[in-house]
Amino acid sequence: MPIRPPSAAALFPRPRLRALLLPVLAALMLFALVLAGGPATHLAAYAADAPADTLRYSWPSNVGELNPHKYSPNQMFAQGMVYEPLVKYAKGGAIEPCLAESWTVSPDGKVYTFTLRKGVTFSDGTPFDSQAVRMNFETVLANRARHDWLELVAQIDRVETPDARTVRLVLKNAYYPALQELALIRPVRFLSPSAFPPSGNTNDSIKAPIGTGPWKLVETRKGEHDVFERNDAYWGKKPAIRRIVVKVVPDPNTRLVALQAGELDLVFGGGGHGGGQISLDAFDALKKGGAYAAFLSPPQASRVIALNSKSGPTADIAVRKAILHAIDKDAMVKGIFLNAEQRADALFPPTAPYCDLKLAPYAHDTARAEALLDEAGWKRSAPKGPRMKDGKPLSVDLCFVGNDALQKAIAEFLQSELARVGVRANLIGEEEDAIGERQKNGAFGMVFGDTWGAPYDPHSFVSSMRVPSHADYQAQLGLPMKADIDANIGKVLLTTDETARRNLYRDILTTLHEQAVYLPLTYQSSMVVHTARVDGVRFGAMDSEIPFEDMRLK
């Protein structure tokens, strides 16, 4: 793994000293990077010619080919810029018209009939009509296995198109979150028929990322930047900004340097979306400095560690419970999050539907943690170092995205807390794709696996627990009642009885809580930092979207 620069917290442990010296550190880092011809050189070279109508943003990687029906390496925020849904998710959980101007639902809940908006075209001029909608649905349905985390795809029986402006979705069963899942950024959004490959199957490839949305992807340079331009043929309110340059900046410290040097206009992210764009230490210093607008979103999802119940020491429920009791979350919230996020004691925030269950939290209690480990046969062989059992150390791999400043800081904190009770946490920091592979194949002891926020939680998230390619499935695989959990998930998604639905969610979430499969950390927020050059910045209704179309440049 490449060596990363030390975090600001490591260099300057005292918050006041950090606030004073971060700008000096940033300037020195920028100077060093320019001399070395590193990433800041590219930023400075591009910024020197940045037009007045260009917004400069950054992301840890390129946005990908932007296939609307596929996942990584396609970046969700960028897919949301180019492609649109039939209906959109709005603040407070409302479902509003988008490419469909209206819809009706049959009394039995199985048939959704959409009337498409008039006069909409894709950015290449191709008409948006029912045949384009059907073509996109059919390629998604042809690849159901790829989308098996999303119950809606499994429930669609057929797509009917009585005329050019009418689309009828016929479901196998009534499915209560259907509209919420139609609003998601992927996979049910719409690519121009002209951009489909000859096979008609977008699982193979796409010719170009052509949607109906307010933005067009016009240039990609690997490892450097992606460029979006305003779609002047957009059917809705057109963005005020003409151009967005998304620079590839993998390292949070380099991003901070670029922002303070005037090479970036905006930092947006920091929850589940975008990982640690900059550290919370840096965010706090910038906010207090007053030169930038800096603010946090309301809690959007849960920041969670999944524990592997199938293999390694965490296969023992006593070890999992001991780990949960060992962590002083209040100290973490104060020391790492600077009280910017709230402590989490359950898998989902109590504000999520069906999730205000008031489950008894695993309180910070090192004595209880040590007693559990003693009872499980993990004994201390020395005052320091890991406990031992059958000649083996109590050692757990804690996996995180290596260039995510926040995950790294949390991982180091957890390592320190667990060492106090005799658990050795081996920190494994890797690229995002590598961590994704670990989540798919279960090659972890503990791994970051945050919930998804609205409109996914809880239905889409628990649905994905049944899919082997997700960390939650792998984490739960060793539970003796895993089959019962999966069966109850299938029932809760399809029942039309509200009381039964509430009881099933209670059973599912209570079982997972009692089995100590998850270490909830905080209810996470996203951050925004922007210069005085940008106005109209707000958070979207979904954590994974960035409302660039509302922003203006002064």
Coordinates of C-alpha atoms in Angstrom, one line a residue:
M1 CA 0.0 0.0 0.0
P2 CA 1.4 3.5 -0.8
I3 CA 2.5 5.6 2.0
R4 CA 0.0 8.3 2.9
P5 CA 0.9 11.7 4.3
P6 CA 0.1 12.0 8.0
S7 CA -3.2 13.5 9.0
A8 CA -3.5 17.0 10.4
A9 CA -4.6 15.5 13.7
A10 CA -1.5 13.4 13.9
L11 CA 0.8 16.4 13.2
F12 CA -1.0 18.8 15.5
P13 CA -3.0 16.9 18.2
R14 CA -4.3 20.1 19.8
P15 CA -7.4 21.5 18.0
R16 CA -6.4 25.1 18.5
L17 CA -2.9 24.5 17.2
R18 CA -4.4 22.7 14.2
A19 CA -6.6 25.6 13.4
L20 CA -3.7 28.0 13.4
L21 CA -1.3 25.9 11.5
L22 CA -3.4 24.1 8.9
P23 CA -3.3 27.0 6.4
V24 CA 0.5 27.1 6.8
L25 CA 0.7 23.4 6.3
A26 CA -1.5 23.6 3.2
A27 CA 0.7 26.3 1.7
L28 CA 3.8 24.3 2.3
M29 CA 2.3 21.2 0.8
L30 CA 1.1 23.0 -2.3
F31 CA 4.6 24.5 -2.8
A32 CA 6.1 21.0 -2.4
L33 CA 3.6 19.5 -4.8
V34 CA 4.2 22.1 -7.5
L35 CA 8.0 21.6 -7.2
A36 CA 7.5 17.9 -7.5
G37 CA 5.1 18.2 -10.5
G38 CA 2.4 16.4 -8.5
P39 CA -1.4 16.7 -8.7
A40 CA -1.4 20.3 -7.6
T41 CA 0.6 21.2 -10.7
H42 CA -2.3 20.0 -12.9
L43 CA -4.8 21.9 -10.8
A44 CA -2.8 25.1 -10.9
A45 CA -2.3 24.8 -14.7
Y46 CA -6.0 24.3 -15.3
A47 CA -7.1 26.9 -12.8
A48 CA -5.1 29.6 -14.5
D49 CA -7.4 29.4 -17.5
A50 CA -10.6 28.6 -15.7
P51 CA -13.4 30.6 -17.4
A52 CA -15.8 32.7 -15.3
D53 CA -18.7 30.2 -16.1
T54 CA -16.8 27.1 -14.9
L55 CA -17.2 25.5 -11.5
R56 CA -14.2 23.5 -10.2
Y57 CA -14.9 20.5 -8.1
S58 CA -13.0 17.3 -7.3
W59 CA -13.5 13.6 -6.8
P60 CA -11.1 10.7 -5.8
S61 CA -11.4 9.1 -9.2
N62 CA -12.7 9.5 -12.7
V63 CA -16.5 9.2 -12.9
G64 CA -16.4 6.2 -15.2
E65 CA -18.1 5.5 -18.5
L66 CA -21.4 6.6 -16.8
N67 CA -23.5 3.6 -17.8
P68 CA -26.8 4.3 -16.1
H69 CA -27.5 0.6 -15.5
K70 CA -24.2 -0.4 -14.0
Y71 CA -22.3 0.2 -10.7
S72 CA -18.6 0.8 -9.9
P73 CA -16.6 2.4 -11.3
N74 CA -19.5 4.6 -12.4
Q75 CA -19.9 7.3 -9.8
M76 CA -23.4 8.0 -8.5
F77 CA -23.3 11.8 -8.3
A78 CA -22.3 11.9 -12.0
Q79 CA -24.9 9.4 -13.1
G80 CA -27.4 11.6 -11.3
M81 CA -26.2 14.6 -13.3
V82 CA -26.8 13.0 -16.7
Y83 CA -29.7 10.6 -16.3
E84 CA -33.2 11.1 -14.8
P85 CA -35.9 8.8 -13.4
L86 CA -39.6 8.6 -14.0
V87 CA -40.3 10.1 -10.5
K88 CA -37.9 11.8 -8.1
Y89 CA -37.5 11.6 -4.4
A90 CA -37.9 14.9 -2.6
K91 CA -37.2 16.3 0.9
G92 CA -39.4 14.7 3.5
G93 CA -40.0 11.5 1.5
A94 CA -42.4 13.0 -1.1
I95 CA -42.4 11.4 -4.5
E96 CA -42.7 14.1 -7.3
P97 CA -43.0 14.0 -11.1
C98 CA -39.9 13.9 -13.2
L99 CA -39.9 12.3 -16.6
A100 CA -43.4 11.0 -15.8
E101 CA -45.8 14.0 -15.2
S102 CA -48.4 11.8 -13.5
W103 CA -49.1 8.2 -12.5
T104 CA -51.8 5.9 -11.1
V105 CA -51.6 2.7 -9.0
S106 CA -54.2 -0.1 -9.4
P107 CA -56.2 -1.1 -6.3
D108 CA -54.3 -4.3 -5.9
G109 CA -50.9 -2.4 -5.9
K110 CA -49.6 -4.4 -8.9
V111 CA -50.0 -2.1 -11.8
Y112 CA -48.3 1.4 -12.1
T113 CA -49.4 3.5 -15.1
F114 CA -47.2 6.5 -16.0
T115 CA -48.0 9.4 -18.3
L116 CA -44.7 10.7 -19.8
R117 CA -43.9 14.4 -20.0
K118 CA -44.4 16.0 -23.4
G119 CA -41.6 17.4 -25.5
V120 CA -38.6 15.8 -23.7
T121 CA -35.6 14.8 -25.7
F122 CA -32.3 13.2 -24.9
S123 CA -29.3 15.5 -25.1
D124 CA -28.5 14.1 -28.6
G125 CA -32.0 15.1 -29.8
T126 CA -33.6 11.7 -29.7
P127 CA -37.2 11.8 -28.5
F128 CA -37.9 10.5 -25.0
D129 CA -41.0 8.3 -25.3
S130 CA -42.4 5.0 -24.1
Q131 CA -40.3 2.9 -26.4
A132 CA -37.1 4.5 -25.0
V133 CA -38.4 3.7 -21.5
R134 CA -39.3 0.2 -22.4
M135 CA -35.8 -0.3 -24.0
N136 CA -34.1 0.7 -20.8
F137 CA -36.3 -1.4 -18.6
E138 CA -35.8 -4.4 -20.8
T139 CA -32.0 -4.2 -20.6
V140 CA -32.2 -3.9 -16.8
L141 CA -34.5 -6.9 -16.6
A142 CA -32.3 -8.9 -18.9
N143 CA -29.5 -8.5 -16.3
R144 CA -31.6 -9.2 -13.2
A145 CA -28.8 -11.0 -11.4
R146 CA -26.7 -7.8 -11.5
H147 CA -29.5 -6.0 -9.7
D148 CA -30.6 -8.7 -7.3
W149 CA -30.1 -6.3 -4.4
L150 CA -33.1 -4.3 -5.6
E151 CA -36.4 -6.1 -5.0
L152 CA -38.2 -3.9 -7.5
V153 CA -36.3 -5.5 -10.4
A154 CA -37.3 -9.0 -9.2
Q155 CA -40.9 -7.9 -8.9
I156 CA -41.4 -6.5 -12.4
D157 CA -43.3 -9.0 -14.5
R158 CA -43.5 -6.9 -17.7
V159 CA -43.5 -3.5 -19.2
E160 CA -46.3 -2.4 -21.5
T161 CA -46.4 0.7 -23.8
P162 CA -50.0 1.3 -25.0
D163 CA -49.0 4.5 -26.7
A164 CA -46.0 6.9 -27.0
R165 CA -46.7 8.7 -23.7
T166 CA -47.9 5.8 -21.6
V167 CA -45.8 3.2 -19.7
R168 CA -47.4 0.5 -17.6
L169 CA -45.3 -1.5 -15.1
V170 CA -47.0 -4.8 -14.1
L171 CA -45.6 -6.3 -10.9
K172 CA -45.8 -9.9 -9.7
N173 CA -46.8 -8.8 -6.3
A174 CA -47.7 -5.5 -4.6
Y175 CA -44.4 -3.9 -3.6
Y176 CA -44.8 -0.9 -1.3
P177 CA -41.4 0.8 -2.0
A178 CA -41.8 0.7 -5.8
L179 CA -41.9 4.5 -6.4
Q180 CA -39.0 5.1 -4.0
E181 CA -36.9 2.6 -5.9
L182 CA -37.9 4.0 -9.3
A183 CA -36.4 7.3 -8.0
L184 CA -33.0 5.9 -7.3
I185 CA -29.9 7.0 -9.2
R186 CA -29.4 3.5 -10.6
P187 CA -30.2 1.2 -12.2
V188 CA -33.6 2.4 -13.5
R189 CA -32.7 5.6 -15.4
F190 CA -32.8 6.3 -19.1
L191 CA -30.2 6.1 -21.8
S192 CA -30.8 7.4 -25.3
P193 CA -31.7 4.5 -27.7
S194 CA -29.0 5.9 -30.0
A195 CA -26.4 5.1 -27.3
F196 CA -27.3 1.5 -26.9
P197 CA -24.7 -1.1 -28.2
P198 CA -25.7 -3.2 -31.2
S199 CA -26.6 -6.1 -28.9
G200 CA -29.2 -3.9 -27.2
N201 CA -27.7 -5.0 -23.8
T202 CA -26.0 -2.2 -21.8
N203 CA -24.4 -4.8 -19.7
D204 CA -22.0 -5.1 -22.6
S205 CA -21.2 -1.4 -23.0
I206 CA -22.8 1.9 -24.1
K207 CA -21.7 4.1 -27.0
A208 CA -21.8 7.3 -25.0
P209 CA -23.4 8.6 -21.8
I210 CA -26.5 10.3 -23.2
G211 CA -29.4 11.1 -21.0
T212 CA -32.2 13.7 -20.5
G213 CA -30.6 15.4 -17.5
P214 CA -29.3 18.9 -17.1
W215 CA -25.7 18.0 -17.8
K216 CA -23.7 16.2 -20.5
L217 CA -20.3 14.5 -20.0
V218 CA -18.1 16.0 -22.8
E219 CA -14.5 15.1 -21.8
T220 CA -12.7 12.5 -19.7
R221 CA -8.9 12.4 -19.1
K222 CA -7.8 9.4 -17.1
G223 CA -6.4 10.4 -13.8
E224 CA -6.8 14.1 -14.5
H225 CA -10.4 15.3 -14.9
D226 CA -13.9 14.9 -16.2
V227 CA -15.8 17.8 -17.8
F228 CA -19.5 18.3 -17.8
E229 CA -21.4 21.0 -19.8
R230 CA -24.9 22.3 -19.4
N231 CA -27.5 20.5 -21.6
D232 CA -29.0 23.5 -23.3
A233 CA -31.8 21.3 -24.7
Y234 CA -32.9 20.3 -21.1
W235 CA -36.7 20.3 -20.7
G236 CA -36.6 21.7 -17.1
K237 CA -35.0 24.7 -15.5
K238 CA -31.5 25.0 -17.1
P239 CA -28.4 25.3 -14.8
A240 CA -26.9 28.8 -14.4
I241 CA -23.4 27.3 -14.6
R242 CA -22.2 26.4 -18.1
R243 CA -19.3 24.0 -17.3
I244 CA -18.2 21.8 -14.4
V245 CA -14.7 20.5 -14.2
V246 CA -14.3 17.5 -11.8
K247 CA -10.6 17.1 -11.1
V248 CA -9.3 13.7 -10.0
V249 CA -7.8 14.3 -6.5
P250 CA -7.4 11.0 -4.7
D251 CA -5.9 12.4 -1.5
P252 CA -7.8 14.5 1.0
N253 CA -4.7 16.5 2.0
T254 CA -4.1 17.4 -1.6
R255 CA -7.7 18.4 -2.0
L256 CA -7.4 20.7 1.0
V257 CA -4.3 22.3 -0.5
A258 CA -6.0 22.8 -3.8
L259 CA -9.0 24.5 -2.1
Q260 CA -6.9 26.8 -0.1
A261 CA -4.8 27.7 -3.1
G262 CA -7.9 28.8 -5.0
E263 CA -7.7 25.8 -7.5
L264 CA -11.1 24.4 -6.4
D265 CA -14.4 26.2 -5.7
L266 CA -16.3 23.4 -3.9
V267 CA -15.8 20.5 -1.5
F268 CA -19.0 18.4 -1.2
G269 CA -19.3 15.1 0.5
G270 CA -17.9 13.4 3.6
G271 CA -20.8 11.1 4.6
G272 CA -21.3 7.9 2.7
H273 CA -21.2 9.9 -0.5
G274 CA -17.6 10.8 -1.5
G275 CA -16.0 9.5 1.7
G276 CA -13.7 11.8 3.5
Q277 CA -13.4 14.6 1.0
I278 CA -11.3 16.5 3.6
S279 CA -10.8 15.7 7.3
L280 CA -13.2 17.0 9.9
D281 CA -10.2 18.8 11.5
A282 CA -9.7 20.7 8.3
F283 CA -13.4 21.4 7.9
D284 CA -13.5 22.8 11.4
A285 CA -10.5 25.0 10.8
L286 CA -11.9 26.3 7.5
K287 CA -15.3 27.0 9.1
K288 CA -13.8 28.9 12.0
G289 CA -11.4 30.8 9.7
G290 CA -14.4 32.5 8.1
A291 CA -13.0 32.7 4.6
Y292 CA -15.2 29.8 3.3
A293 CA -18.9 28.9 3.6
A294 CA -18.8 25.6 5.6
F295 CA -21.8 23.6 6.8
L296 CA -23.0 20.1 7.5
S297 CA -26.2 18.3 6.4
P298 CA -28.7 16.9 8.9
P299 CA -28.1 13.2 9.7
Q300 CA -28.6 11.2 6.5
A301 CA -27.6 7.6 7.2
S302 CA -25.7 5.5 9.7
R303 CA -21.9 5.1 9.8
V304 CA -21.5 1.4 10.5
I305 CA -18.8 -1.3 10.9
A306 CA -20.0 -4.8 9.8
L307 CA -18.5 -7.7 11.8
N308 CA -17.9 -11.1 10.1
S309 CA -20.0 -13.8 11.9
K310 CA -18.7 -16.5 9.6
S311 CA -14.9 -16.6 10.1
G312 CA -12.1 -15.5 12.4
P313 CA -12.6 -14.5 16.0
T314 CA -15.7 -12.5 15.2
A315 CA -17.5 -15.8 14.4
D316 CA -18.0 -15.9 18.2
I317 CA -20.9 -13.8 19.3
A318 CA -19.0 -13.1 22.6
V319 CA -16.2 -11.5 20.7
R320 CA -18.6 -9.4 18.7
K321 CA -20.4 -8.2 21.8
A322 CA -17.1 -7.5 23.5
I323 CA -16.0 -5.3 20.5
L324 CA -19.2 -3.4 20.7
H325 CA -18.8 -2.8 24.5
A326 CA -15.2 -1.8 24.1
I327 CA -15.7 1.3 22.0
D328 CA -16.1 4.7 23.6
K329 CA -18.3 6.3 21.0
D330 CA -18.7 9.6 22.9
A331 CA -14.9 10.0 22.9
M332 CA -14.9 9.3 19.2
V333 CA -17.7 11.8 18.5
K334 CA -15.8 14.5 20.4
G335 CA -12.3 13.7 19.3
I336 CA -12.8 12.8 15.7
F337 CA -16.1 14.3 14.7
L338 CA -15.7 17.4 16.8
N339 CA -19.3 16.8 17.9
A340 CA -20.4 17.4 14.3
E341 CA -22.2 14.0 14.2
Q342 CA -24.4 12.2 16.7
R343 CA -23.5 8.9 18.3
A344 CA -25.4 5.9 16.8
D345 CA -26.6 3.0 18.8
A346 CA -28.7 1.1 16.2
L347 CA -28.2 0.1 12.6
F348 CA -30.6 2.7 11.2
P349 CA -31.4 6.2 12.6
P350 CA -34.7 6.3 14.5
T351 CA -36.0 8.7 11.9
A352 CA -36.0 6.0 9.2
P353 CA -39.4 4.4 8.6
Y354 CA -40.1 1.5 11.0
C355 CA -36.7 1.9 12.8
D356 CA -37.6 3.8 16.0
L357 CA -37.4 0.6 18.0
K358 CA -35.7 1.8 21.2
L359 CA -33.3 -1.2 21.3
A360 CA -31.0 -1.3 24.3
P361 CA -27.6 0.1 23.2
Y362 CA -24.3 -1.7 23.8
A363 CA -23.0 0.8 26.3
H364 CA -19.2 1.5 26.6
D365 CA -18.1 -0.9 29.3
T366 CA -14.6 -2.2 29.2
A367 CA -15.1 -4.4 32.2
R368 CA -18.0 -6.1 30.5
A369 CA -16.0 -6.5 27.3
E370 CA -13.1 -8.1 29.2
A371 CA -15.4 -10.4 31.0
L372 CA -17.0 -11.6 27.8
L373 CA -13.6 -12.3 26.3
D374 CA -12.5 -14.2 29.5
E375 CA -15.6 -16.3 29.4
A376 CA -15.0 -17.1 25.7
G377 CA -11.6 -18.4 26.5
W378 CA -9.5 -15.5 25.2
K379 CA -7.0 -15.0 28.0
R380 CA -4.4 -12.3 28.6
S381 CA -0.9 -13.7 28.4
A382 CA 0.8 -10.3 29.1
P383 CA -0.4 -6.9 30.3
K384 CA -0.1 -5.6 26.8
G385 CA -0.6 -7.3 23.5
P386 CA -3.5 -9.4 22.2
R387 CA -5.3 -12.1 24.2
M388 CA -4.6 -15.7 23.3
K389 CA -6.6 -18.9 22.8
D390 CA -5.3 -22.3 21.7
G391 CA -2.0 -20.6 20.9
K392 CA -3.5 -18.0 18.6
P393 CA -3.8 -14.3 19.1
L394 CA -7.1 -12.4 19.2
S395 CA -6.5 -10.6 15.9
V396 CA -9.1 -9.1 13.6
D397 CA -8.6 -7.4 10.2
L398 CA -10.2 -4.0 10.1
C399 CA -10.6 -3.0 6.4
F400 CA -11.1 0.6 5.2
V401 CA -10.6 2.8 2.2
G402 CA -7.0 3.9 2.5
N403 CA -7.4 7.4 1.0
D404 CA -10.5 8.2 3.0
A405 CA -9.2 10.5 5.7
L406 CA -12.2 10.0 8.0
Q407 CA -12.3 6.2 7.7
K408 CA -8.6 6.1 8.4
A409 CA -9.0 8.3 11.6
I410 CA -11.9 6.1 12.8
A411 CA -9.9 2.9 12.1
E412 CA -7.0 4.2 14.1
F413 CA -9.3 5.1 17.0
L414 CA -11.0 1.7 17.0
Q415 CA -7.6 0.0 16.9
S416 CA -6.6 1.9 20.1
E417 CA -9.9 1.2 21.9
L418 CA -9.8 -2.6 21.1
A419 CA -6.2 -2.8 22.2
R420 CA -7.3 -1.8 25.7
V421 CA -9.3 -5.0 26.0
G422 CA -6.8 -7.3 24.3
V423 CA -8.1 -7.3 20.7
R424 CA -5.5 -6.6 18.0
A425 CA -7.0 -4.8 15.0
N426 CA -4.9 -5.1 11.9
L427 CA -5.6 -2.0 9.8
I428 CA -5.9 -2.7 6.1
G429 CA -6.2 0.4 4.1
E430 CA -6.8 -0.2 0.3
E431 CA -8.3 1.4 -2.7
E432 CA -12.1 1.6 -2.8
D433 CA -12.4 -1.1 -5.4
A434 CA -10.3 -3.5 -3.4
I435 CA -12.4 -2.9 -0.3
G436 CA -15.5 -3.5 -2.4
E437 CA -14.1 -6.9 -3.4
R438 CA -13.5 -7.7 0.3
Q439 CA -17.1 -6.8 1.0
K440 CA -18.3 -9.2 -1.8
N441 CA -16.1 -12.2 -0.8
G442 CA -16.1 -11.8 3.0
A443 CA -12.4 -11.3 3.3
F444 CA -12.7 -9.1 6.3
G445 CA -13.0 -9.3 10.1
M446 CA -14.5 -5.8 10.3
V447 CA -15.3 -3.5 7.4
F448 CA -16.9 -0.1 6.9
G449 CA -20.4 -0.7 5.5
D450 CA -22.6 2.4 6.0
T451 CA -26.3 2.4 5.4
W452 CA -27.6 4.3 2.4
G453 CA -30.0 6.9 3.8
A454 CA -33.2 8.0 2.2
P455 CA -34.9 6.7 0.2
Y456 CA -33.1 3.3 0.6
D457 CA -33.4 2.8 4.3
P458 CA -34.6 0.4 5.5
H459 CA -36.2 -1.5 2.6
S460 CA -33.5 -1.4 0.0
F461 CA -30.7 -1.9 2.5
V462 CA -32.3 -4.9 4.1
S463 CA -33.2 -6.3 0.7
S464 CA -29.5 -6.3 -0.2
M465 CA -28.7 -8.4 2.9
R466 CA -29.9 -11.4 1.0
V467 CA -27.3 -10.9 -1.8
P468 CA -23.9 -12.6 -1.6
S469 CA -22.1 -9.7 -3.2
H470 CA -22.9 -7.4 -0.3
A471 CA -20.9 -7.0 2.9
D472 CA -24.1 -7.4 5.0
Y473 CA -24.8 -10.9 3.5
Q474 CA -21.2 -11.9 4.2
A475 CA -21.2 -10.5 7.7
Q476 CA -24.4 -12.3 8.6
L477 CA -23.5 -15.6 6.9
G478 CA -22.4 -17.3 10.1
L479 CA -25.6 -16.5 12.0
P480 CA -27.7 -19.7 12.8
M481 CA -30.9 -17.8 11.9
K482 CA -29.6 -16.3 8.6
A483 CA -32.2 -18.2 6.6
D484 CA -35.0 -16.9 8.8
I485 CA -33.7 -13.4 8.5
D486 CA -33.7 -13.6 4.7
A487 CA -37.2 -15.1 4.7
N488 CA -38.6 -12.3 6.9
I489 CA -37.0 -9.8 4.6
G490 CA -38.8 -11.3 1.7
K491 CA -42.1 -11.1 3.6
V492 CA -41.6 -7.5 4.8
L493 CA -41.1 -6.2 1.3
L494 CA -44.2 -7.8 -0.1
T495 CA -46.8 -7.6 2.7
T496 CA -49.6 -5.1 2.3
D497 CA -50.5 -5.3 6.0
E498 CA -49.0 -2.4 7.8
T499 CA -49.1 -4.1 11.2
A500 CA -47.4 -7.2 9.9
R501 CA -44.8 -5.0 8.2
R502 CA -43.9 -3.2 11.4
N503 CA -43.7 -6.5 13.3
L504 CA -41.4 -8.0 10.7
Y505 CA -39.0 -5.0 10.6
R506 CA -38.9 -5.2 14.4
D507 CA -38.0 -8.9 14.3
I508 CA -35.3 -8.4 11.6
L509 CA -33.6 -5.5 13.2
T510 CA -33.9 -6.8 16.8
T511 CA -32.3 -10.1 15.8
L512 CA -29.4 -8.3 14.0
H513 CA -28.9 -6.0 17.0
E514 CA -28.9 -8.9 19.5
Q515 CA -26.5 -10.9 17.3
A516 CA -24.0 -7.9 17.4
V517 CA -23.3 -8.1 13.7
Y518 CA -23.0 -4.3 13.4
L519 CA -21.0 -1.7 15.3
P520 CA -23.0 1.5 14.7
L521 CA -20.7 4.6 15.1
T522 CA -22.5 7.8 14.2
Y523 CA -25.5 9.1 12.3
Q524 CA -23.5 10.7 9.5
S525 CA -23.7 14.0 7.8
S526 CA -22.2 15.3 4.6
M527 CA -20.1 18.5 4.5
V528 CA -19.9 21.5 2.1
V529 CA -17.1 23.9 1.9
H530 CA -17.1 26.5 -0.9
T531 CA -15.5 29.8 -1.8
A532 CA -17.3 33.1 -2.1
R533 CA -17.4 32.5 -5.8
V534 CA -20.2 30.0 -5.5
D535 CA -23.8 30.6 -4.4
G536 CA -26.9 28.5 -4.1
V537 CA -25.2 25.4 -2.7
R538 CA -27.6 23.0 -0.9
F539 CA -27.9 19.3 -0.1
G540 CA -30.0 17.0 -2.2
A541 CA -32.9 14.9 -0.9
M542 CA -30.6 11.8 -1.4
D543 CA -27.1 11.7 0.0
S544 CA -25.7 10.5 -3.3
E545 CA -26.8 13.5 -5.4
I546 CA -25.2 16.9 -5.7
P547 CA -27.6 19.7 -6.9
F548 CA -25.2 21.4 -9.2
E549 CA -28.1 22.8 -11.2
D550 CA -29.1 25.1 -8.3
M551 CA -25.6 26.6 -8.0
R552 CA -24.5 29.9 -9.4
L553 CA -21.1 31.6 -9.9
K554 CA -20.8 35.2 -8.8

